[in-house]
XYZ file of C-alpha atoms in Angstrom:
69
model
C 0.000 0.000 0.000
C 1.468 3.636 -0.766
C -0.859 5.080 2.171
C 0.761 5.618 5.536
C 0.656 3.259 8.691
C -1.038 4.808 11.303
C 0.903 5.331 14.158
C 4.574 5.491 12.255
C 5.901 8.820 12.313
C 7.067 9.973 8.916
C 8.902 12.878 7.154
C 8.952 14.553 3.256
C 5.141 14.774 3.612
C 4.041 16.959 0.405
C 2.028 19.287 -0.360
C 0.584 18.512 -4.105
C -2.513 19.014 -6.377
C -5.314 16.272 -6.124
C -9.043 15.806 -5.128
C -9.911 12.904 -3.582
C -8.569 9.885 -1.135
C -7.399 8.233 -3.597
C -4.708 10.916 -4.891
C -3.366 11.833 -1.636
C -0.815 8.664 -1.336
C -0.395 9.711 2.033
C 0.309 13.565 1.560
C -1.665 16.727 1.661
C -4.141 17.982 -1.087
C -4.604 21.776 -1.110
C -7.788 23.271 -2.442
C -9.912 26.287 -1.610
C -13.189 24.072 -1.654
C -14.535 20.996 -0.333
C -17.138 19.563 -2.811
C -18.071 16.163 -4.941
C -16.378 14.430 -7.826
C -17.852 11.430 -9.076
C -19.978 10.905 -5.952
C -16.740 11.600 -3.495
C -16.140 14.025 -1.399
C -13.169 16.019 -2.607
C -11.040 18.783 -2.111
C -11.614 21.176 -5.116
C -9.765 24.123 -6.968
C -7.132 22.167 -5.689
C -4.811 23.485 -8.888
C -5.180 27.154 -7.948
C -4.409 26.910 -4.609
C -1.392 24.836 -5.283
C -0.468 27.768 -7.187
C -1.190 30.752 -4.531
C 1.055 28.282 -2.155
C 3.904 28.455 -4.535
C 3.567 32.322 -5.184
C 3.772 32.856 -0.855
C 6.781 30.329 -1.042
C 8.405 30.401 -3.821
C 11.073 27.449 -4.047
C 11.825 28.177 -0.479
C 11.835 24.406 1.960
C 9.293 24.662 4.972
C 9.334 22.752 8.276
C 5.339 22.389 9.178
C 5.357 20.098 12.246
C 1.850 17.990 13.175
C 1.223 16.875 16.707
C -1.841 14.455 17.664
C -1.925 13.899 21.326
C-alpha cells in the first residue's frame, strides 16, 4: 500500500494538487473548496491553490510540524 501506517511517524510529507482519497498517497491535497467528484467528497480548486502556495513560497523548503496527542 502507498498510504501511511497509522501510528509510524514519517517525514517529506508533500504538499501537491489532487481531489480525492485516492490521490493523496499519504500527503496533503490543497484546495480552496470541499465539494463532490464522481460521488466523493473532494477537495476542489485544488490546482489554484497549489499555485497561490507556490507564489507565498516560492522554491523556499518549509518545516510544518503535526502533533496528535
Amino acid at each position: 500500500s502507498h498510504y501511511p501506517t497509522p501510528g509510524v511517524p514519517r517525514s517529506a510529507v508533500l504538499f501537491h494538487a489532487g481531489n480525492t482519497d485516492d490521490e493523496t498517497h499519504g500527503c496533503i491535497l490543497l484546495g480552496s473548496a470541499i465539494g463532490r467528484i464522481r460521488g466523493e467528497t473532494a477537495v476542489i480548486h485544488s490546482q489554484e491553490a497549489m499555485s497561490a502556495l507556490r507564489r507565498v513560497i516560492g522554491k523556499q523548503s518549509a518545516v510544518l510540524t503535526i502533533w496528535d496527542e
